[in-house]
Amino acid sequence: MSDNKVYRASTTAPVNIAVIKYWGKRDPKLNLPTNSSLSVTLSQSDLRTHTTASCSPKFTYEDSLLLNGSPQDVSGARTQACFRELRALRKKIEAENPSIPPLSTYPLNIVSENNFPTAAGLASSAAGFAALVRAIADLYELPSSPTELSRIARQGSGSACRSLFGGYVGWEMGSAVDGSDSVAYEVAPASHWPNMRALILVVSAAKKGVSSTTGMQTTVATSALFPARANEVVPRRMKEMEKAIAAKDFETFGKVTMRDSNGFHATCLDTEPPIFYMNDVSRAAIRIVEGINNAAGKTIAAYTFDAGPNAVIYYLEENEKAVAGLFKAMLGAKEGWGGNRGVAVPVNDEAMVKVESHAAAVATTLKEGVSRVILTSVGEGPMKTKDSLIDEAGEAIH
Ligand code: DP6
């Protein structure tokens, strides 16, 4: 009897937001960066990609991927690189054990779903590629470590390599030409510093900005500030940041996070033609964070911005009222304050009075420009799940 079985494996993978930014490639094909970077993995209760990978000798079509119900093009070099690398690892095992099914020769059918609005402009490619690679690795029963898989996910999207781990994650730029040493590593697990919170202000962008892939290439080619950032500033900050995380020193963590975000956006402005990712709403969020830190007399909140106007604000749980509570006083009417933790953020009205009188215009800009908020925290890496998005017959479950 011929084998008609549908082989399946499912996983969920998190989003990560960098505190030391990856910006610049020394090899665009392999996504090898010009500097190391460091991120915080965010909780999957709020932001995650759920992926089921399946394969079967009965699939007659080519490799396919369905994301949030829409068929995706898998012919791109990045997705193809991930498929090719994972198949090669499976082939090796098959060669050693001729009795196991030759899964590497079957077409792949992959179904993915995000639990957050794709339109929010959040870095969904990181969670997407991390989930894709982890799910196929599980389907193929590869003995690969998260480090090894991060080398593959990196080829899908650079920042995806950091989503293979939970907690506080570094990506070592490496020096090998083939990228074998450009991998992610755990700086500290989520349990080391579990009270790290993140408030994301989703800012409605009028039009789509420059993609990170294109933006970073242009920065490397034209910015005069860029070499100093990649060669001197970031290596120093990587050390400072790892030390701050080890010591749970929020003051340093916050200061370095904000300096690095501003430094990265400065190289964008220094690019020809200049790239503007932050807008007036982003800058209003910065002003509020500055106000919060001035009032506290120390750094208790830290903003960071990726290749878009959304603000991510890190703070510790004990400062929830002073930080998230203040934003809630301005943005309480927006969607998202419920979060998934079931803890209501107290509104910080007293501090709000100060903000309104000193910076009413800033508060108005925020109110007008933020479409929703996401309250989340540091979280775990990819997790296997029995919850399959593909049924036994190989059909997508809706
Ligand atoms: C600003 O990982 O999206 O978010 O490798 O071209 O897919 P590609 O780029 P991508 O870039 C992320 C850039 C960033 C900073 C960061 O996450 O470190």
XYZ file of C-alpha atoms in Angstrom, residues 63-227:
165
model
C 5.172 23.939 -1.877
C 2.512 26.367 -0.610
C 1.876 28.803 2.216
C -1.429 30.258 3.407
C -1.132 33.272 5.772
C -4.285 34.521 7.517
C -6.300 32.800 4.790
C -4.415 34.305 1.814
C -2.064 32.303 -0.409
C 1.509 33.655 -0.277
C 4.237 33.551 -2.884
C 6.887 31.092 -1.713
C 9.080 31.394 -4.794
C 11.116 34.283 -3.303
C 14.792 33.645 -2.564
C 14.309 34.036 1.201
C 11.569 31.446 1.659
C 13.321 29.156 -0.804
C 16.564 29.394 1.203
C 14.724 28.268 4.366
C 13.029 25.347 2.568
C 16.306 24.282 0.936
C 18.330 24.324 4.163
C 15.704 22.419 6.155
C 15.278 19.820 3.390
C 19.058 19.327 3.240
C 19.172 18.588 6.981
C 16.286 16.116 6.652
C 17.953 14.461 3.634
C 21.046 13.786 5.705
C 18.980 11.940 8.330
C 17.138 10.007 5.624
C 20.453 8.935 4.094
C 21.549 7.569 7.464
C 18.195 5.819 8.134
C 16.772 4.475 4.871
C 13.742 3.086 6.757
C 12.255 6.486 7.660
C 9.801 8.181 5.256
C 11.497 10.468 2.697
C 9.675 13.601 3.873
C 12.286 15.823 2.209
C 10.968 14.738 -1.187
C 7.294 15.607 -0.481
C 5.676 18.987 -1.245
C 5.184 21.214 1.809
C 1.817 22.723 2.667
C 2.059 25.387 5.349
C -0.712 27.321 7.074
C 0.002 30.344 9.305
C -2.070 32.719 11.410
C -1.145 35.841 13.368
C -3.071 36.712 16.544
C -2.569 40.422 15.908
C -3.746 42.721 13.126
C -1.260 42.428 10.247
C -2.155 45.983 9.286
C -0.722 47.219 12.590
C 2.685 47.372 10.905
C 4.348 45.261 13.586
C 7.402 43.267 12.626
C 5.426 40.182 11.687
C 8.124 38.757 9.417
C 10.287 37.898 12.446
C 7.595 35.771 14.088
C 6.529 34.456 10.677
C 9.906 33.083 9.589
C 10.748 31.824 13.098
C 7.473 29.868 13.194
C 7.932 28.573 9.639
C 11.449 27.280 10.326
C 10.586 25.795 13.732
C 7.447 24.050 12.388
C 9.274 22.465 9.427
C 12.190 21.453 11.690
C 9.677 19.710 13.988
C 7.893 18.109 11.018
C 11.240 16.737 9.828
C 12.180 15.725 13.394
C 15.483 17.555 13.081
C 17.691 17.421 16.164
C 18.689 21.056 15.488
C 19.195 23.498 18.355
C 17.533 26.944 18.355
C 20.973 28.351 17.474
C 21.207 26.197 14.367
C 17.642 27.063 13.369
C 18.381 30.764 13.905
C 21.012 30.499 11.161
C 18.281 29.306 8.801
C 15.565 31.758 9.938
C 18.053 34.630 9.470
C 17.995 33.905 5.738
C 14.226 34.445 5.742
C 14.448 37.787 7.543
C 17.401 38.975 9.613
C 15.463 39.837 12.759
C 13.667 36.448 12.618
C 16.765 34.699 13.962
C 16.176 36.379 17.344
C 12.613 34.996 17.570
C 13.957 31.427 17.994
C 14.662 32.257 21.654
C 12.618 33.701 24.503
C 13.672 36.403 26.942
C 16.652 38.607 26.112
C 18.320 37.624 22.860
C 21.486 38.602 21.040
C 22.387 38.116 17.388
C 26.120 37.771 16.914
C 27.051 39.331 13.577
C 29.793 36.743 12.994
C 32.620 37.004 10.486
C 32.438 33.837 8.340
C 31.634 34.453 4.665
C 29.111 31.616 4.632
C 27.262 33.036 7.655
C 27.797 29.934 9.786
C 28.652 32.053 12.858
C 25.943 34.693 12.376
C 23.463 33.236 14.837
C 21.198 34.179 17.736
C 21.984 33.360 21.367
C 20.233 33.683 24.694
C 21.481 36.643 26.735
C 19.095 35.776 29.594
C 15.848 33.800 29.822
C 12.555 35.627 30.422
C 12.560 34.264 34.000
C 15.764 36.190 34.762
C 13.990 39.572 34.456
C 10.297 38.667 34.186
C 8.836 42.036 35.179
C 9.816 43.732 31.897
C 6.721 45.206 30.235
C 6.145 46.726 26.815
C 3.459 49.178 25.788
C 3.088 49.417 22.025
C 1.428 52.486 20.569
C 0.163 51.552 17.123
C 0.390 54.681 15.009
C -1.631 54.927 11.849
C 0.755 55.640 8.990
C -0.663 57.587 6.067
C 1.388 55.638 3.545
C 3.714 52.681 3.624
C 7.294 53.736 4.292
C 10.556 52.396 2.903
C 10.960 48.651 3.639
C 13.744 47.738 6.069
C 15.511 45.700 3.397
C 15.703 48.650 0.981
C 16.208 51.253 3.701
C 19.218 49.587 5.283
C 20.907 49.006 1.926
C 20.625 52.706 1.089
C 21.890 53.715 4.542
C 24.971 51.489 4.207
C 25.653 52.922 0.743
C 25.213 56.617 1.546
C 25.259 57.552 5.261
C 28.449 59.150 6.572
C 27.334 58.458 10.151
C 26.835 54.774 9.482
C 30.442 53.404 9.728
